[in-house]
Amino acid sequence: MSYPIKTLLRSLHNSFEKQYINTITGLLGVNYIADYFISTKIKQMPNIPEVVKSKKTLTAMNKGVLASELNKTLRGRGPFTVFAPSDRAFGKLESGTLEGLLKPENKVQLTALLSRHIIAYKVNFKNLKEGDKLKTLKGNEVTVTIRNGKICIDDATIQNQDIESSNGVIHSLDTVLID
């Protein structure tokens, strides 16, 4: 049998002093508010494709994720780590390369290229250590190095790190990782 909170508080009032009732009421209110904000924050945190889409410096990566349909994988539970080449990184490629990769007939090559930038577990920036080898979705390994005090993945330097999402983390790179 359940009783409304007011009924329970009235009966508590009869047996306890007012200060205890105020404490209980306060705790119930704090717990409710905390539960509301925690669950709201969790529900509102975007997944990796949504975060990539929202970043002005990752528009080429967003186009690639959509064209390759990796957005379906990256919307999944994860966790994932994405080493996302910035627009400048894609701009370093030979002229027309990105446009060519985005064509439907080149979906296999685009998927292979982008899969080299995705790890099927979460690795925060602080946990990247010199010599670490990380297995990508493509099945190959990328190596963590430190050059001039900066952490690199193969030949690419991490520019922005620990961009959080609901299902992983994104680190942006200054160079596209190519086999």
PDB file of C-alpha atoms in Angstrom:
ATOM      1  CA  MET A   1       0.000   0.000   0.000  1.00  0.00           C
ATOM      2  CA  SER A   2       1.410   3.420  -0.881  1.00  0.00           C
ATOM      3  CA  TYR A   3       0.697   6.727   0.785  1.00  0.00           C
ATOM      4  CA  PRO A   4       1.079  10.201  -0.676  1.00  0.00           C
ATOM      5  CA  ILE A   5       4.131  12.045   0.603  1.00  0.00           C
ATOM      6  CA  LYS A   6       1.995  14.645   2.420  1.00  0.00           C
ATOM      7  CA  THR A   7       0.245  11.909   4.428  1.00  0.00           C
ATOM      8  CA  LEU A   8       3.583  10.363   5.346  1.00  0.00           C
ATOM      9  CA  LEU A   9       4.979  13.735   6.372  1.00  0.00           C
ATOM     10  CA  ARG A  10       1.923  14.481   8.515  1.00  0.00           C
ATOM     11  CA  SER A  11       2.332  11.201  10.356  1.00  0.00           C
ATOM     12  CA  LEU A  12       6.043  11.918  10.758  1.00  0.00           C
ATOM     13  CA  HIS A  13       5.154  15.318  12.171  1.00  0.00           C
ATOM     14  CA  ASN A  14       3.155  13.654  14.914  1.00  0.00           C
ATOM     15  CA  SER A  15       6.100  11.534  15.993  1.00  0.00           C
ATOM     16  CA  PHE A  16       9.183  13.672  15.276  1.00  0.00           C
ATOM     17  CA  GLU A  17      10.242  17.216  15.761  1.00  0.00           C
ATOM     18  CA  LYS A  18       9.853  19.719  12.923  1.00  0.00           C
ATOM     19  CA  GLN A  19      13.578  19.863  12.149  1.00  0.00           C
ATOM     20  CA  TYR A  20      13.573  16.200  11.106  1.00  0.00           C
ATOM     21  CA  ILE A  21      10.631  16.765   8.780  1.00  0.00           C
ATOM     22  CA  ASN A  22      12.391  19.721   7.164  1.00  0.00           C
ATOM     23  CA  THR A  23      15.493  17.582   6.679  1.00  0.00           C
ATOM     24  CA  ILE A  24      13.517  14.736   5.090  1.00  0.00           C
ATOM     25  CA  THR A  25      11.579  17.130   2.842  1.00  0.00           C
ATOM     26  CA  GLY A  26      14.826  18.801   1.805  1.00  0.00           C
ATOM     27  CA  LEU A  27      16.495  15.484   1.022  1.00  0.00           C
ATOM     28  CA  LEU A  28      13.538  14.285  -1.029  1.00  0.00           C
ATOM     29  CA  GLY A  29      13.590  17.540  -2.991  1.00  0.00           C
ATOM     30  CA  VAL A  30      17.357  17.419  -3.563  1.00  0.00           C
ATOM     31  CA  ASN A  31      17.215  13.800  -4.733  1.00  0.00           C
ATOM     32  CA  TYR A  32      14.383  14.550  -7.135  1.00  0.00           C
ATOM     33  CA  ILE A  33      16.169  17.583  -8.581  1.00  0.00           C
ATOM     34  CA  ALA A  34      19.481  15.702  -8.881  1.00  0.00           C
ATOM     35  CA  ASP A  35      17.788  12.740 -10.608  1.00  0.00           C
ATOM     36  CA  TYR A  36      16.025  15.097 -13.013  1.00  0.00           C
ATOM     37  CA  PHE A  37      19.164  16.989 -14.029  1.00  0.00           C
ATOM     38  CA  ILE A  38      21.348  13.875 -14.286  1.00  0.00           C
ATOM     39  CA  SER A  39      18.848  12.010 -16.467  1.00  0.00           C
ATOM     40  CA  THR A  40      18.217  15.123 -18.577  1.00  0.00           C
ATOM     41  CA  LYS A  41      21.945  15.637 -19.149  1.00  0.00           C
ATOM     42  CA  ILE A  42      22.467  11.991 -20.145  1.00  0.00           C
ATOM     43  CA  LYS A  43      19.534  12.069 -22.577  1.00  0.00           C
ATOM     44  CA  GLN A  44      20.741  15.288 -24.195  1.00  0.00           C
ATOM     45  CA  MET A  45      24.396  14.335 -24.749  1.00  0.00           C
ATOM     46  CA  PRO A  46      24.885  13.843 -28.502  1.00  0.00           C
ATOM     47  CA  ASN A  47      26.470  10.766 -30.061  1.00  0.00           C
ATOM     48  CA  ILE A  48      29.630  10.862 -32.188  1.00  0.00           C
ATOM     49  CA  PRO A  49      27.980  11.630 -35.568  1.00  0.00           C
ATOM     50  CA  GLU A  50      25.958  14.427 -33.955  1.00  0.00           C
ATOM     51  CA  VAL A  51      29.067  15.937 -32.371  1.00  0.00           C
ATOM     52  CA  VAL A  52      31.031  15.705 -35.643  1.00  0.00           C
ATOM     53  CA  LYS A  53      28.131  17.380 -37.464  1.00  0.00           C
ATOM     54  CA  SER A  54      28.101  20.221 -34.926  1.00  0.00           C
ATOM     55  CA  LYS A  55      31.818  21.065 -35.299  1.00  0.00           C
ATOM     56  CA  LYS A  56      32.596  23.720 -37.924  1.00  0.00           C
ATOM     57  CA  THR A  57      36.133  22.357 -38.356  1.00  0.00           C
ATOM     58  CA  LEU A  58      34.919  18.803 -39.110  1.00  0.00           C
ATOM     59  CA  THR A  59      32.569  19.379 -42.066  1.00  0.00           C
ATOM     60  CA  ALA A  60      34.602  17.161 -44.427  1.00  0.00           C
ATOM     61  CA  MET A  61      34.681  14.392 -41.814  1.00  0.00           C
ATOM     62  CA  ASN A  62      30.911  14.732 -41.417  1.00  0.00           C
ATOM     63  CA  LYS A  63      30.402  14.386 -45.179  1.00  0.00           C
ATOM     64  CA  GLY A  64      32.653  11.321 -45.190  1.00  0.00           C
ATOM     65  CA  VAL A  65      30.906   9.676 -42.243  1.00  0.00           C
ATOM     66  CA  LEU A  66      27.547  10.147 -43.969  1.00  0.00           C
ATOM     67  CA  ALA A  67      28.725   9.040 -47.444  1.00  0.00           C
ATOM     68  CA  SER A  68      30.435   5.934 -46.038  1.00  0.00           C
ATOM     69  CA  GLU A  69      27.434   5.216 -43.802  1.00  0.00           C
ATOM     70  CA  LEU A  70      29.791   4.899 -40.828  1.00  0.00           C
ATOM     71  CA  ASN A  71      27.281   7.118 -39.044  1.00  0.00           C
ATOM     72  CA  LYS A  72      25.214   3.947 -38.513  1.00  0.00           C
ATOM     73  CA  THR A  73      28.116   2.309 -36.665  1.00  0.00           C
ATOM     74  CA  LEU A  74      29.072   5.479 -34.801  1.00  0.00           C
ATOM     75  CA  ARG A  75      25.519   5.986 -33.527  1.00  0.00           C
ATOM     76  CA  GLY A  76      25.834   2.618 -31.799  1.00  0.00           C
ATOM     77  CA  ARG A  77      26.522   1.962 -28.168  1.00  0.00           C
ATOM     78  CA  GLY A  78      30.308   2.122 -28.466  1.00  0.00           C
ATOM     79  CA  PRO A  79      32.388   3.267 -26.877  1.00  0.00           C
ATOM     80  CA  PHE A  80      34.483   4.585 -29.748  1.00  0.00           C
ATOM     81  CA  THR A  81      37.481   6.828 -30.178  1.00  0.00           C
ATOM     82  CA  VAL A  82      37.499   8.823 -33.397  1.00  0.00           C
ATOM     83  CA  PHE A  83      40.663  10.517 -34.616  1.00  0.00           C
ATOM     84  CA  ALA A  84      38.848  12.974 -36.870  1.00  0.00           C
ATOM     85  CA  PRO A  85      40.884  14.792 -39.512  1.00  0.00           C
ATOM     86  CA  SER A  86      40.024  18.487 -39.548  1.00  0.00           C
ATOM     87  CA  ASP A  87      38.924  20.292 -42.690  1.00  0.00           C
ATOM     88  CA  ARG A  88      42.491  21.615 -43.011  1.00  0.00           C
ATOM     89  CA  ALA A  89      43.777  18.034 -42.852  1.00  0.00           C
ATOM     90  CA  PHE A  90      41.496  17.024 -45.725  1.00  0.00           C
ATOM     91  CA  GLY A  91      42.617  20.198 -47.523  1.00  0.00           C
ATOM     92  CA  LYS A  92      46.202  18.851 -47.539  1.00  0.00           C
ATOM     93  CA  LEU A  93      45.137  15.948 -49.770  1.00  0.00           C
ATOM     94  CA  GLU A  94      45.721  16.171 -53.497  1.00  0.00           C
ATOM     95  CA  SER A  95      43.115  18.357 -55.178  1.00  0.00           C
ATOM     96  CA  GLY A  96      39.901  16.445 -55.923  1.00  0.00           C
ATOM     97  CA  THR A  97      40.718  13.503 -53.628  1.00  0.00           C
ATOM     98  CA  LEU A  98      37.994  14.190 -51.086  1.00  0.00           C
ATOM     99  CA  GLU A  99      35.406  14.949 -53.749  1.00  0.00           C
ATOM    100  CA  GLY A 100      36.273  11.679 -55.495  1.00  0.00           C
ATOM    101  CA  LEU A 101      36.046   9.657 -52.295  1.00  0.00           C
ATOM    102  CA  LEU A 102      32.617  11.087 -51.540  1.00  0.00           C
ATOM    103  CA  LYS A 103      31.173   9.653 -54.773  1.00  0.00           C
ATOM    104  CA  PRO A 104      28.938   6.589 -54.271  1.00  0.00           C
ATOM    105  CA  GLU A 105      31.161   4.396 -56.455  1.00  0.00           C
ATOM    106  CA  ASN A 106      34.082   5.026 -54.055  1.00  0.00           C
ATOM    107  CA  LYS A 107      32.209   4.146 -50.859  1.00  0.00           C
ATOM    108  CA  VAL A 108      34.433   1.098 -50.139  1.00  0.00           C
ATOM    109  CA  GLN A 109      37.630   3.185 -50.338  1.00  0.00           C
ATOM    110  CA  LEU A 110      36.111   5.988 -48.247  1.00  0.00           C
ATOM    111  CA  THR A 111      34.936   3.528 -45.594  1.00  0.00           C
ATOM    112  CA  ALA A 112      38.403   1.947 -45.446  1.00  0.00           C
ATOM    113  CA  LEU A 113      40.067   5.364 -45.115  1.00  0.00           C
ATOM    114  CA  LEU A 114      37.761   6.572 -42.344  1.00  0.00           C
ATOM    115  CA  SER A 115      37.812   3.206 -40.525  1.00  0.00           C
ATOM    116  CA  ARG A 116      41.536   3.770 -40.061  1.00  0.00           C
ATOM    117  CA  HIS A 117      40.580   6.736 -37.842  1.00  0.00           C
ATOM    118  CA  ILE A 118      38.211   4.824 -35.525  1.00  0.00           C
ATOM    119  CA  ILE A 119      39.060   2.703 -32.478  1.00  0.00           C
ATOM    120  CA  ALA A 120      36.377   0.401 -31.022  1.00  0.00           C
ATOM    121  CA  TYR A 121      37.011   1.545 -27.454  1.00  0.00           C
ATOM    122  CA  LYS A 122      37.404   4.861 -25.661  1.00  0.00           C
ATOM    123  CA  VAL A 123      40.869   6.356 -25.222  1.00  0.00           C
ATOM    124  CA  ASN A 124      41.079   9.734 -23.524  1.00  0.00           C
ATOM    125  CA  PHE A 125      43.980  12.037 -24.371  1.00  0.00           C
ATOM    126  CA  LYS A 126      45.658  11.633 -20.977  1.00  0.00           C
ATOM    127  CA  ASN A 127      45.789   7.848 -21.496  1.00  0.00           C
ATOM    128  CA  LEU A 128      47.692   8.018 -24.802  1.00  0.00           C
ATOM    129  CA  LYS A 129      51.300   6.969 -24.187  1.00  0.00           C
ATOM    130  CA  GLU A 130      54.387   6.886 -26.414  1.00  0.00           C
ATOM    131  CA  GLY A 131      54.534   3.592 -28.285  1.00  0.00           C
ATOM    132  CA  ASP A 132      50.891   2.622 -27.752  1.00  0.00           C
ATOM    133  CA  LYS A 133      49.484   0.657 -30.666  1.00  0.00           C
ATOM    134  CA  LEU A 134      45.766   1.082 -31.211  1.00  0.00           C
ATOM    135  CA  LYS A 135      43.769  -1.319 -33.379  1.00  0.00           C
ATOM    136  CA  THR A 136      41.412   0.459 -35.769  1.00  0.00           C
ATOM    137  CA  LEU A 137      38.057  -0.624 -37.181  1.00  0.00           C
ATOM    138  CA  LYS A 138      39.904  -1.277 -40.431  1.00  0.00           C
ATOM    139  CA  GLY A 139      41.952  -3.890 -38.567  1.00  0.00           C
ATOM    140  CA  ASN A 140      45.342  -2.225 -38.782  1.00  0.00           C
ATOM    141  CA  GLU A 141      47.218  -0.445 -35.994  1.00  0.00           C
ATOM    142  CA  VAL A 142      48.072   3.193 -35.487  1.00  0.00           C
ATOM    143  CA  THR A 143      50.966   4.152 -33.232  1.00  0.00           C
ATOM    144  CA  VAL A 144      51.090   6.892 -30.617  1.00  0.00           C
ATOM    145  CA  THR A 145      54.254   9.008 -30.723  1.00  0.00           C
ATOM    146  CA  ILE A 146      55.356  12.214 -29.082  1.00  0.00           C
ATOM    147  CA  ARG A 147      56.966  14.855 -31.300  1.00  0.00           C
ATOM    148  CA  ASN A 148      58.005  18.272 -30.043  1.00  0.00           C
ATOM    149  CA  GLY A 149      55.948  17.667 -26.915  1.00  0.00           C
ATOM    150  CA  LYS A 150      52.779  16.946 -28.902  1.00  0.00           C
ATOM    151  CA  ILE A 151      50.956  13.634 -29.078  1.00  0.00           C
ATOM    152  CA  CYS A 152      50.700  12.189 -32.571  1.00  0.00           C
ATOM    153  CA  ILE A 153      48.844   9.302 -34.141  1.00  0.00           C
ATOM    154  CA  ASP A 154      51.178   7.980 -36.831  1.00  0.00           C
ATOM    155  CA  ASP A 155      52.073  11.168 -38.770  1.00  0.00           C
ATOM    156  CA  ALA A 156      49.138  13.263 -37.539  1.00  0.00           C
ATOM    157  CA  THR A 157      49.236  15.612 -34.558  1.00  0.00           C
ATOM    158  CA  ILE A 158      46.248  15.774 -32.229  1.00  0.00           C
ATOM    159  CA  GLN A 159      44.927  19.343 -32.297  1.00  0.00           C
ATOM    160  CA  ASN A 160      41.809  19.225 -30.141  1.00  0.00           C
ATOM    161  CA  GLN A 161      41.347  16.430 -27.670  1.00  0.00           C
ATOM    162  CA  ASP A 162      38.659  14.807 -25.569  1.00  0.00           C
ATOM    163  CA  ILE A 163      35.613  16.103 -27.404  1.00  0.00           C
ATOM    164  CA  GLU A 164      33.082  14.040 -25.460  1.00  0.00           C
ATOM    165  CA  SER A 165      29.975  12.340 -26.803  1.00  0.00           C
ATOM    166  CA  SER A 166      27.447   9.925 -25.352  1.00  0.00           C
ATOM    167  CA  ASN A 167      29.223   6.949 -26.906  1.00  0.00           C
ATOM    168  CA  GLY A 168      32.880   7.884 -26.981  1.00  0.00           C
ATOM    169  CA  VAL A 169      35.424  10.590 -27.575  1.00  0.00           C
ATOM    170  CA  ILE A 170      36.788  12.529 -30.552  1.00  0.00           C
ATOM    171  CA  HIS A 171      40.306  13.903 -31.045  1.00  0.00           C
ATOM    172  CA  SER A 172      40.831  16.087 -34.117  1.00  0.00           C
ATOM    173  CA  LEU A 173      43.936  15.608 -36.268  1.00  0.00           C
ATOM    174  CA  ASP A 174      45.948  17.913 -38.510  1.00  0.00           C
ATOM    175  CA  THR A 175      46.569  15.169 -41.102  1.00  0.00           C
ATOM    176  CA  VAL A 176      44.509  12.391 -42.684  1.00  0.00           C
ATOM    177  CA  LEU A 177      45.835   8.925 -41.775  1.00  0.00           C
ATOM    178  CA  ILE A 178      46.671   7.114 -45.008  1.00  0.00           C
ATOM    179  CA  ASP A 179      48.103   3.601 -45.365  1.00  0.00           C
TER     180      ASP A 179
END
